[in-house]
PDB file of C-alpha atoms in Angstrom:
ATOM      1  CA  UNK A 387      -1.645  -5.019 -21.548  1.00 61.00           C
ATOM      2  CA  UNK A 388      -1.345  -4.003 -17.894  1.00 75.00           C
ATOM      3  CA  UNK A 389      -4.351  -2.181 -16.485  1.00 86.00           C
ATOM      4  CA  UNK A 390      -3.612   1.432 -15.524  1.00 93.00           C
ATOM      5  CA  UNK A 391      -4.882   2.841 -12.256  1.00 95.00           C
ATOM      6  CA  UNK A 392      -4.609   6.452 -11.103  1.00 97.00           C
ATOM      7  CA  UNK A 393      -5.303   7.073  -7.424  1.00 97.00           C
ATOM      8  CA  UNK A 394      -5.664  10.473  -5.817  1.00 98.00           C
ATOM      9  CA  UNK A 395      -5.516  10.443  -2.013  1.00 98.00           C
ATOM     10  CA  UNK A 396      -6.780  13.426  -0.044  1.00 98.00           C
ATOM     11  CA  UNK A 397      -6.340  13.790   3.696  1.00 97.00           C
ATOM     12  CA  UNK A 398      -4.110  15.022   6.481  1.00 96.00           C
ATOM     13  CA  UNK A 399      -0.557  14.208   7.571  1.00 96.00           C
ATOM     14  CA  UNK A 400      -1.473  10.546   8.139  1.00 96.00           C
ATOM     15  CA  UNK A 401      -2.183  10.214   4.404  1.00 96.00           C
ATOM     16  CA  UNK A 402       1.292  11.585   3.678  1.00 96.00           C
ATOM     17  CA  UNK A 403       2.991   9.216   6.122  1.00 96.00           C
ATOM     18  CA  UNK A 404       4.488  11.867   8.383  1.00 96.00           C
ATOM     19  CA  UNK A 405       6.551  10.163  11.065  1.00 92.00           C
ATOM     20  CA  UNK A 406       7.423   7.091   8.983  1.00 94.00           C
ATOM     21  CA  UNK A 407      11.209   6.679   8.931  1.00 93.00           C
ATOM     22  CA  UNK A 408      10.878   4.816   5.591  1.00 93.00           C
ATOM     23  CA  UNK A 409       8.826   7.730   4.158  1.00 92.00           C
ATOM     24  CA  UNK A 410       6.185   5.357   2.763  1.00 95.00           C
ATOM     25  CA  UNK A 411       3.252   5.813   5.120  1.00 96.00           C
ATOM     26  CA  UNK A 412       0.298   3.521   4.602  1.00 98.00           C
ATOM     27  CA  UNK A 413      -0.353   4.782   1.056  1.00 98.00           C
ATOM     28  CA  UNK A 414       3.169   3.984  -0.168  1.00 97.00           C
ATOM     29  CA  UNK A 415       3.009   0.518   1.373  1.00 97.00           C
ATOM     30  CA  UNK A 416      -0.322  -0.250  -0.286  1.00 97.00           C
ATOM     31  CA  UNK A 417       0.898   0.971  -3.678  1.00 96.00           C
ATOM     32  CA  UNK A 418       4.161  -0.995  -3.336  1.00 95.00           C
ATOM     33  CA  UNK A 419       2.165  -4.197  -2.729  1.00 94.00           C
ATOM     34  CA  UNK A 420      -0.152  -3.589  -5.673  1.00 91.00           C
ATOM     35  CA  UNK A 421       1.599  -5.391  -8.499  1.00 88.00           C
ATOM     36  CA  UNK A 422      -1.233  -6.558 -10.747  1.00 88.00           C
ATOM     37  CA  UNK A 423      -1.869  -3.051 -12.126  1.00 92.00           C
ATOM     38  CA  UNK A 424       0.234  -0.087 -13.193  1.00 93.00           C
ATOM     39  CA  UNK A 425      -0.453   2.445 -10.402  1.00 94.00           C
ATOM     40  CA  UNK A 426       0.079   6.187 -10.393  1.00 95.00           C
ATOM     41  CA  UNK A 427      -0.717   7.763  -7.041  1.00 96.00           C
ATOM     42  CA  UNK A 428      -0.907  11.339  -5.879  1.00 97.00           C
ATOM     43  CA  UNK A 429      -1.143  12.183  -2.189  1.00 98.00           C
ATOM     44  CA  UNK A 430      -2.663  15.604  -1.514  1.00 98.00           C
ATOM     45  CA  UNK A 431      -2.181  16.058   2.212  1.00 97.00           C
ATOM     46  CA  UNK A 432      -2.616  19.087   4.462  1.00 97.00           C
ATOM     47  CA  UNK A 433      -1.330  18.803   8.045  1.00 96.00           C
ATOM     48  CA  UNK A 434      -3.968  19.311  10.721  1.00 96.00           C
ATOM     49  CA  UNK A 435      -6.818  19.332   8.226  1.00 97.00           C
ATOM     50  CA  UNK A 436     -10.430  18.967   9.343  1.00 98.00           C
ATOM     51  CA  UNK A 437     -13.175  17.452   7.223  1.00 98.00           C
ATOM     52  CA  UNK A 438     -14.516  20.978   6.668  1.00 98.00           C
ATOM     53  CA  UNK A 439     -11.239  22.138   5.105  1.00 98.00           C
ATOM     54  CA  UNK A 440     -10.924  18.899   3.146  1.00 98.00           C
ATOM     55  CA  UNK A 441     -14.453  19.292   1.802  1.00 98.00           C
ATOM     56  CA  UNK A 442     -13.602  22.806   0.613  1.00 98.00           C
ATOM     57  CA  UNK A 443     -10.380  21.915  -1.240  1.00 98.00           C
ATOM     58  CA  UNK A 444     -10.488  18.325  -2.477  1.00 98.00           C
ATOM     59  CA  UNK A 445     -12.226  18.842  -5.808  1.00 97.00           C
ATOM     60  CA  UNK A 446     -10.058  21.719  -7.043  1.00 98.00           C
ATOM     61  CA  UNK A 447      -6.872  19.893  -6.061  1.00 97.00           C
ATOM     62  CA  UNK A 448      -7.956  16.537  -7.453  1.00 97.00           C
ATOM     63  CA  UNK A 449      -9.113  17.802 -10.851  1.00 96.00           C
ATOM     64  CA  UNK A 450      -5.652  18.531 -12.338  1.00 97.00           C
ATOM     65  CA  UNK A 451      -4.518  15.012 -11.449  1.00 97.00           C
ATOM     66  CA  UNK A 452      -7.336  13.250 -13.263  1.00 96.00           C
ATOM     67  CA  UNK A 453      -7.230  12.223 -16.899  1.00 93.00           C
ATOM     68  CA  UNK A 454      -9.701  11.917 -19.728  1.00 92.00           C
ATOM     69  CA  UNK A 455      -7.930   8.789 -21.007  1.00 93.00           C
ATOM     70  CA  UNK A 456     -10.614   6.057 -21.028  1.00 92.00           C
ATOM     71  CA  UNK A 457      -7.926   3.381 -20.559  1.00 93.00           C
ATOM     72  CA  UNK A 458      -7.044   4.713 -17.092  1.00 95.00           C
ATOM     73  CA  UNK A 459      -9.165   3.609 -14.135  1.00 95.00           C
ATOM     74  CA  UNK A 460      -9.349   6.510 -11.683  1.00 96.00           C
ATOM     75  CA  UNK A 461     -10.047   6.407  -7.967  1.00 97.00           C
ATOM     76  CA  UNK A 462     -10.351   8.823  -5.087  1.00 98.00           C
ATOM     77  CA  UNK A 463      -9.269   7.860  -1.582  1.00 98.00           C
ATOM     78  CA  UNK A 464     -10.601  10.058   1.213  1.00 98.00           C
ATOM     79  CA  UNK A 465      -8.304   9.545   4.203  1.00 98.00           C
ATOM     80  CA  UNK A 466      -9.981  11.058   7.243  1.00 98.00           C
ATOM     81  CA  UNK A 467      -7.993  12.123  10.279  1.00 95.00           C
ATOM     82  CA  UNK A 468      -8.684  13.016  13.896  1.00 94.00           C
ATOM     83  CA  UNK A 469      -8.584  16.814  13.667  1.00 96.00           C
ATOM     84  CA  UNK A 470     -12.358  17.324  13.710  1.00 97.00           C
ATOM     85  CA  UNK A 471     -12.217  16.451  17.420  1.00 95.00           C
ATOM     86  CA  UNK A 472      -9.575  19.000  18.342  1.00 92.00           C
ATOM     87  CA  UNK A 473     -11.291  21.647  16.194  1.00 96.00           C
ATOM     88  CA  UNK A 474     -14.562  21.086  18.075  1.00 96.00           C
ATOM     89  CA  UNK A 475     -16.595  20.063  15.039  1.00 97.00           C
ATOM     90  CA  UNK A 476     -19.813  18.217  15.793  1.00 97.00           C
ATOM     91  CA  UNK A 477     -20.250  14.676  14.512  1.00 97.00           C
ATOM     92  CA  UNK A 478     -23.181  15.969  12.453  1.00 98.00           C
ATOM     93  CA  UNK A 479     -20.922  18.537  10.722  1.00 98.00           C
ATOM     94  CA  UNK A 480     -18.255  15.892  10.079  1.00 98.00           C
ATOM     95  CA  UNK A 481     -20.889  13.561   8.588  1.00 98.00           C
ATOM     96  CA  UNK A 482     -22.166  16.329   6.327  1.00 98.00           C
ATOM     97  CA  UNK A 483     -18.660  17.192   5.152  1.00 98.00           C
ATOM     98  CA  UNK A 484     -17.987  13.589   4.145  1.00 98.00           C
ATOM     99  CA  UNK A 485     -21.434  13.249   2.562  1.00 98.00           C
ATOM    100  CA  UNK A 486     -20.761  16.317   0.416  1.00 98.00           C
ATOM    101  CA  UNK A 487     -17.406  14.921  -0.770  1.00 98.00           C
ATOM    102  CA  UNK A 488     -18.924  11.543  -1.628  1.00 98.00           C
ATOM    103  CA  UNK A 489     -21.936  13.056  -3.399  1.00 98.00           C
ATOM    104  CA  UNK A 490     -19.751  15.244  -5.625  1.00 98.00           C
ATOM    105  CA  UNK A 491     -17.391  12.335  -6.373  1.00 98.00           C
ATOM    106  CA  UNK A 492     -20.385  10.175  -7.300  1.00 98.00           C
ATOM    107  CA  UNK A 493     -21.795  12.886  -9.571  1.00 97.00           C
ATOM    108  CA  UNK A 494     -18.407  12.962 -11.306  1.00 95.00           C
ATOM    109  CA  UNK A 495     -18.406   9.127 -11.606  1.00 94.00           C
ATOM    110  CA  UNK A 496     -15.247   8.965  -9.517  1.00 97.00           C
ATOM    111  CA  UNK A 497     -15.054   5.687  -7.635  1.00 97.00           C
ATOM    112  CA  UNK A 498     -14.142   6.357  -4.031  1.00 98.00           C
ATOM    113  CA  UNK A 499     -12.752   4.585  -0.979  1.00 98.00           C
ATOM    114  CA  UNK A 500     -12.963   6.131   2.500  1.00 98.00           C
ATOM    115  CA  UNK A 501     -10.322   5.353   5.129  1.00 98.00           C
ATOM    116  CA  UNK A 502     -11.471   6.218   8.636  1.00 98.00           C
ATOM    117  CA  UNK A 503      -9.413   7.881  11.353  1.00 97.00           C
ATOM    118  CA  UNK A 504      -7.102   5.675  13.418  1.00 96.00           C
ATOM    119  CA  UNK A 505      -6.925   5.959  17.200  1.00 95.00           C
ATOM    120  CA  UNK A 506      -4.633   8.444  18.845  1.00 90.00           C
ATOM    121  CA  UNK A 507      -3.969   8.681  22.533  1.00 79.00           C
ATOM    122  CA  UNK A 508      -6.618   7.027  24.675  1.00 71.00           C
ATOM    123  CA  UNK A 509      -7.896  10.468  25.757  1.00 76.00           C
ATOM    124  CA  UNK A 510     -10.343  10.698  22.848  1.00 81.00           C
ATOM    125  CA  UNK A 511     -11.279   7.040  22.342  1.00 87.00           C
ATOM    126  CA  UNK A 512     -15.007   7.427  22.910  1.00 92.00           C
ATOM    127  CA  UNK A 513     -15.399  10.538  20.757  1.00 94.00           C
ATOM    128  CA  UNK A 514     -13.192   9.138  18.006  1.00 95.00           C
ATOM    129  CA  UNK A 515     -15.139   5.863  18.010  1.00 96.00           C
ATOM    130  CA  UNK A 516     -18.337   7.879  17.509  1.00 97.00           C
ATOM    131  CA  UNK A 517     -16.756   9.856  14.671  1.00 97.00           C
ATOM    132  CA  UNK A 518     -15.469   6.706  12.980  1.00 98.00           C
ATOM    133  CA  UNK A 519     -18.904   5.054  13.205  1.00 98.00           C
ATOM    134  CA  UNK A 520     -20.519   8.174  11.752  1.00 98.00           C
ATOM    135  CA  UNK A 521     -18.104   8.209   8.807  1.00 98.00           C
ATOM    136  CA  UNK A 522     -18.742   4.511   8.249  1.00 98.00           C
ATOM    137  CA  UNK A 523     -22.485   5.106   8.236  1.00 98.00           C
ATOM    138  CA  UNK A 524     -22.197   7.906   5.659  1.00 98.00           C
ATOM    139  CA  UNK A 525     -20.060   5.714   3.402  1.00 98.00           C
ATOM    140  CA  UNK A 526     -22.395   2.728   3.772  1.00 98.00           C
ATOM    141  CA  UNK A 527     -25.463   4.799   2.905  1.00 98.00           C
ATOM    142  CA  UNK A 528     -23.714   5.873  -0.290  1.00 98.00           C
ATOM    143  CA  UNK A 529     -22.434   2.363  -1.042  1.00 98.00           C
ATOM    144  CA  UNK A 530     -18.826   3.502  -0.791  1.00 98.00           C
ATOM    145  CA  UNK A 531     -16.283   1.096   0.735  1.00 98.00           C
ATOM    146  CA  UNK A 532     -15.133   2.179   4.196  1.00 98.00           C
ATOM    147  CA  UNK A 533     -11.948   0.985   5.885  1.00 98.00           C
ATOM    148  CA  UNK A 534     -12.421   1.060   9.648  1.00 98.00           C
ATOM    149  CA  UNK A 535      -9.036   1.693  11.270  1.00 98.00           C
ATOM    150  CA  UNK A 536     -10.143   2.792  14.727  1.00 97.00           C
ATOM    151  CA  UNK A 537     -11.634  -0.435  16.102  1.00 96.00           C
ATOM    152  CA  UNK A 538      -8.845  -2.809  14.989  1.00 97.00           C
ATOM    153  CA  UNK A 539      -6.124  -0.496  16.331  1.00 97.00           C
ATOM    154  CA  UNK A 540      -7.625   1.026  19.495  1.00 95.00           C
ATOM    155  CA  UNK A 541      -6.279  -1.765  21.717  1.00 94.00           C
ATOM    156  CA  UNK A 542      -3.360  -2.843  19.518  1.00 95.00           C
ATOM    157  CA  UNK A 543      -0.128  -2.775  21.551  1.00 95.00           C
ATOM    158  CA  UNK A 544       2.194  -2.137  18.594  1.00 94.00           C
ATOM    159  CA  UNK A 545       0.032   0.750  17.388  1.00 94.00           C
ATOM    160  CA  UNK A 546       0.202   2.462  20.766  1.00 92.00           C
ATOM    161  CA  UNK A 547       3.924   1.740  21.127  1.00 92.00           C
ATOM    162  CA  UNK A 548       4.481   3.479  17.786  1.00 92.00           C
ATOM    163  CA  UNK A 549       2.435   6.507  18.863  1.00 90.00           C
ATOM    164  CA  UNK A 550       4.318   6.746  22.145  1.00 89.00           C
ATOM    165  CA  UNK A 551       7.680   6.373  20.404  1.00 84.00           C
ATOM    166  CA  UNK A 552       7.415   9.728  18.630  1.00 80.00           C
ATOM    167  CA  UNK A 553       5.395  11.551  21.239  1.00 78.00           C
ATOM    168  CA  UNK A 554       3.345  13.491  18.674  1.00 85.00           C
ATOM    169  CA  UNK A 555       0.356  11.154  18.205  1.00 87.00           C
ATOM    170  CA  UNK A 556       1.668   9.911  14.838  1.00 92.00           C
ATOM    171  CA  UNK A 557       2.615   6.327  14.024  1.00 94.00           C
ATOM    172  CA  UNK A 558       5.988   5.182  12.825  1.00 95.00           C
ATOM    173  CA  UNK A 559       6.972   2.313  10.542  1.00 95.00           C
ATOM    174  CA  UNK A 560       5.013  -0.454  12.291  1.00 95.00           C
ATOM    175  CA  UNK A 561       1.906   1.696  12.736  1.00 96.00           C
ATOM    176  CA  UNK A 562       1.762   2.659   9.080  1.00 97.00           C
ATOM    177  CA  UNK A 563       2.303  -1.009   8.224  1.00 97.00           C
ATOM    178  CA  UNK A 564      -0.754  -1.875  10.314  1.00 98.00           C
ATOM    179  CA  UNK A 565      -2.832   0.768   8.539  1.00 97.00           C
ATOM    180  CA  UNK A 566      -1.672  -0.532   5.137  1.00 97.00           C
ATOM    181  CA  UNK A 567      -2.652  -4.061   6.139  1.00 97.00           C
ATOM    182  CA  UNK A 568      -6.153  -2.845   7.033  1.00 98.00           C
ATOM    183  CA  UNK A 569      -6.543  -0.914   3.781  1.00 97.00           C
ATOM    184  CA  UNK A 570      -5.380  -3.822   1.640  1.00 93.00           C
TER     185      UNK A 570
END
């Protein structure tokens, strides 16, 4: 019997794959390459979302997509974006928002993976690096796997070519492929 896996992904437009001409994003690519289990995935994305907004909505939106079937392995993926920087949130507030999400997920026995924010334009590299490290620290303290996307992509030529190609700070096909590779 094939193992069943239900994944709920919460995040911003990067979780939904906005800008990908193949309409897969990184989530669709990861699911397409996962062949050893029967995967159901639900992407709950809100464009421009900060960690504060995500922290306020994730539980209510995730709940209807979960099951009580004991034969289904359920997971939560928290896909963090870059909007905390533009909204002026402090790193401390961003850390607390993620900590609250992870603590509630743990209390509900919902296994979680955190995917950190990828780089955007080089304008915010230092601040985004700090934010990514802070998210990684929160996840590590709670023994939750953390996928660091900022450091591997910050100087990656194809990543930046993809961002420049659209002009809206979102990757295209190759960029989402790079994110999927990091997540897998």
